[in-house]
Coordinates of C-alpha atoms in Angstrom, one line a residue:
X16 CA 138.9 169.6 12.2
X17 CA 137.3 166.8 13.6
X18 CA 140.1 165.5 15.8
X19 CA 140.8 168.8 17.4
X20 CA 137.0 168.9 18.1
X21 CA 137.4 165.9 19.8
X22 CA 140.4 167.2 21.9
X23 CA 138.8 170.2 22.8
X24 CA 135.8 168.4 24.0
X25 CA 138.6 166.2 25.8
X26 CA 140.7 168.3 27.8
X27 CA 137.6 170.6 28.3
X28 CA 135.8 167.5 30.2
X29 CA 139.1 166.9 32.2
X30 CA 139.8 170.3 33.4
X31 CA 136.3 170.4 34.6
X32 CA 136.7 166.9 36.5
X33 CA 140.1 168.7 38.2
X34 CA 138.4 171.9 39.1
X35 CA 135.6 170.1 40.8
X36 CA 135.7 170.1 44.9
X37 CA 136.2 166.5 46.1
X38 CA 133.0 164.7 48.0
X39 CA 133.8 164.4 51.6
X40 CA 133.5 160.5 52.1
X41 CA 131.6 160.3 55.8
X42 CA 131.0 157.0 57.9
X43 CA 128.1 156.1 60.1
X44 CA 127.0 159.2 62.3
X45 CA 129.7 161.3 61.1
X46 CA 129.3 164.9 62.3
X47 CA 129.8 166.3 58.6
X48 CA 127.4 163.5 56.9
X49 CA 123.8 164.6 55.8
X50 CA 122.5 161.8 54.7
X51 CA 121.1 158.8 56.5
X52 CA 123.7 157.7 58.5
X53 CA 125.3 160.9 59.3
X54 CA 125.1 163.5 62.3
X55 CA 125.4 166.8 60.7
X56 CA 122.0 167.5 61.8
X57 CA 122.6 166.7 65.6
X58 CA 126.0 168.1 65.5
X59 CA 124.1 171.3 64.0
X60 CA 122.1 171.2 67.0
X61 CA 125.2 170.9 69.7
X62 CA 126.2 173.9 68.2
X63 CA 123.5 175.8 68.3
X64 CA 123.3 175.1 71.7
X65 CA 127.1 176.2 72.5
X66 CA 128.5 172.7 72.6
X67 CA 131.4 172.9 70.1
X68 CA 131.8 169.7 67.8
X69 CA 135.2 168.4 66.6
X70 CA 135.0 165.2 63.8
X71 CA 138.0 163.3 64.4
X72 CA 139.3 160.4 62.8
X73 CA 141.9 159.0 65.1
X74 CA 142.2 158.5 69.0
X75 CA 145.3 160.6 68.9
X76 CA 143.0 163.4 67.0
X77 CA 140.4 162.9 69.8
X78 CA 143.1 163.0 72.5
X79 CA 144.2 166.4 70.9
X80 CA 141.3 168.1 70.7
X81 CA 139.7 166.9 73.7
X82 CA 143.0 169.2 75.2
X83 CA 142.6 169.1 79.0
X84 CA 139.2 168.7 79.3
X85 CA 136.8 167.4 80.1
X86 CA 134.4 166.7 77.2
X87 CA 131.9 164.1 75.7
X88 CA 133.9 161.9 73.7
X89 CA 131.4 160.0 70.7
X90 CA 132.8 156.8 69.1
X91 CA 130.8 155.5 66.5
X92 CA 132.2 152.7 65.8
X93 CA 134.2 151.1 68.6
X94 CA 134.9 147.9 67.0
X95 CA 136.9 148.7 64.7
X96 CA 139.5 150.1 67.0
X97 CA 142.3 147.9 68.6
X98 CA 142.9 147.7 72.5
X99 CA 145.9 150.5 72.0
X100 CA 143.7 152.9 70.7
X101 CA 141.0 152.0 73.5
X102 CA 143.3 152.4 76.2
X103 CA 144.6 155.8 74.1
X104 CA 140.5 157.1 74.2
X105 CA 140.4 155.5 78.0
X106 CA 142.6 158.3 79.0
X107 CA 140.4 161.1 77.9
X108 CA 139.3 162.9 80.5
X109 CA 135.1 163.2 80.4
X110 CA 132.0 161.8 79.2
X111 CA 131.4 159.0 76.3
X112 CA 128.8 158.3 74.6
X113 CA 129.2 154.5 72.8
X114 CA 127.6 153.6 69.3
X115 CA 127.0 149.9 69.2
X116 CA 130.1 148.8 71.6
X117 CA 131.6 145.5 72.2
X118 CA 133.0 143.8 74.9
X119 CA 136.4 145.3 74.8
X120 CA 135.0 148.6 74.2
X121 CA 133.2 148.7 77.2
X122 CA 136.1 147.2 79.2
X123 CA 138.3 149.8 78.0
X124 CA 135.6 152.5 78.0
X125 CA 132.9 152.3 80.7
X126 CA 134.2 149.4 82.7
X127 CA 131.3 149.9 84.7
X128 CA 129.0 149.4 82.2
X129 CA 128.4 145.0 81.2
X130 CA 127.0 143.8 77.7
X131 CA 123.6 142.3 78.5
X132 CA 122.3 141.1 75.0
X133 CA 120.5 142.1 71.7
X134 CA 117.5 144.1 72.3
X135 CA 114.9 144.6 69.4
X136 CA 115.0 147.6 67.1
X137 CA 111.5 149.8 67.0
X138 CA 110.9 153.4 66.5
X139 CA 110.2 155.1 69.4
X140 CA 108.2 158.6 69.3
X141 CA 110.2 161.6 71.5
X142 CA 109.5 161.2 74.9
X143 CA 110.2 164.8 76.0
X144 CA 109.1 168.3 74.8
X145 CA 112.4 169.4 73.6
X146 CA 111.6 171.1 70.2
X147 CA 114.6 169.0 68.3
X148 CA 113.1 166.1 69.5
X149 CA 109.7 166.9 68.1
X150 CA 110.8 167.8 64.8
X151 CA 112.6 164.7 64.5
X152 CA 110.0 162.5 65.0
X153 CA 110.3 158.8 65.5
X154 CA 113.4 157.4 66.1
X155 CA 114.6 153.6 65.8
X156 CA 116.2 152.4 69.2
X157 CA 117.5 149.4 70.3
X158 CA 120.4 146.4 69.1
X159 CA 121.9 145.7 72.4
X160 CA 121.3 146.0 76.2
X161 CA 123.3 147.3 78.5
X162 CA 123.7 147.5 82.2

């Protein structure tokens, strides 16, 4: 009796392992990530204000759903990506918006655009009466300068 106790309690605990939904695993300002480091929140926002989000994971992806055009392309972490894949993003048509960017991402990205320097991080209070912005509060800016 015992040891099928023991196997009930067994294959009860792995069915119920199986049958629970997978954690989405998200990265640093991650449209689906509410915690900390993610975006859900702002992406929340877009949306509400009739700005229509797409997380991608590759510059293909991105290249996809950006279609024809023109949109606001957001790489968070431009880094990690290799000059093909720059030069793949390079050729979407419309805005973009840089988290923490190197040298070759801005020569790929915003050629315009030169690497200055660090700049101090401090928390800065909202500048403007958007009601977001208010809500949010203070908001740590800064790490590099650009011009």
């Amino acid at each position: 009796m015992p040891l099928a106790l023991v196997t009930v309690i067994l294959l009860g605990g792995v069915a119920i392992a199986l049958l629970k939904p997978a954690t989405m695993i998200t990265g640093y300002a991650d449209p689906a990530g509410t915690g900390p480091e993610g975006a859900h929140a702002l992406a929340e926002i877009l949306s509400h204000r009739g700005t229509r989000v797409i997380r991608v994971t590759t510059p293909a992806a991105a290249r996809a759903a950006a279609g024809a055009g023109p949109v606001t392309l957001v790489v968070t972490s431009p880094g990690l990506l290799s000059t093909a894949q720059l030069a793949s993003l390079a050729r979407v048509p419309g805005n973009r918006l840089l988290v923490g960017p190197d040298r070759a991402a801005l020569a790929a990205l915003a050629p315009a655009v030169r690497l200055l320097g660090p700049a101090g991080i401090r928390a800065v209070s909202p500048g403007c009466g958007l009601t977001a912005a208010r809500l949010a509060g203070r908001a740590e800016v800064g790490g590099v300068r650009l011009a």
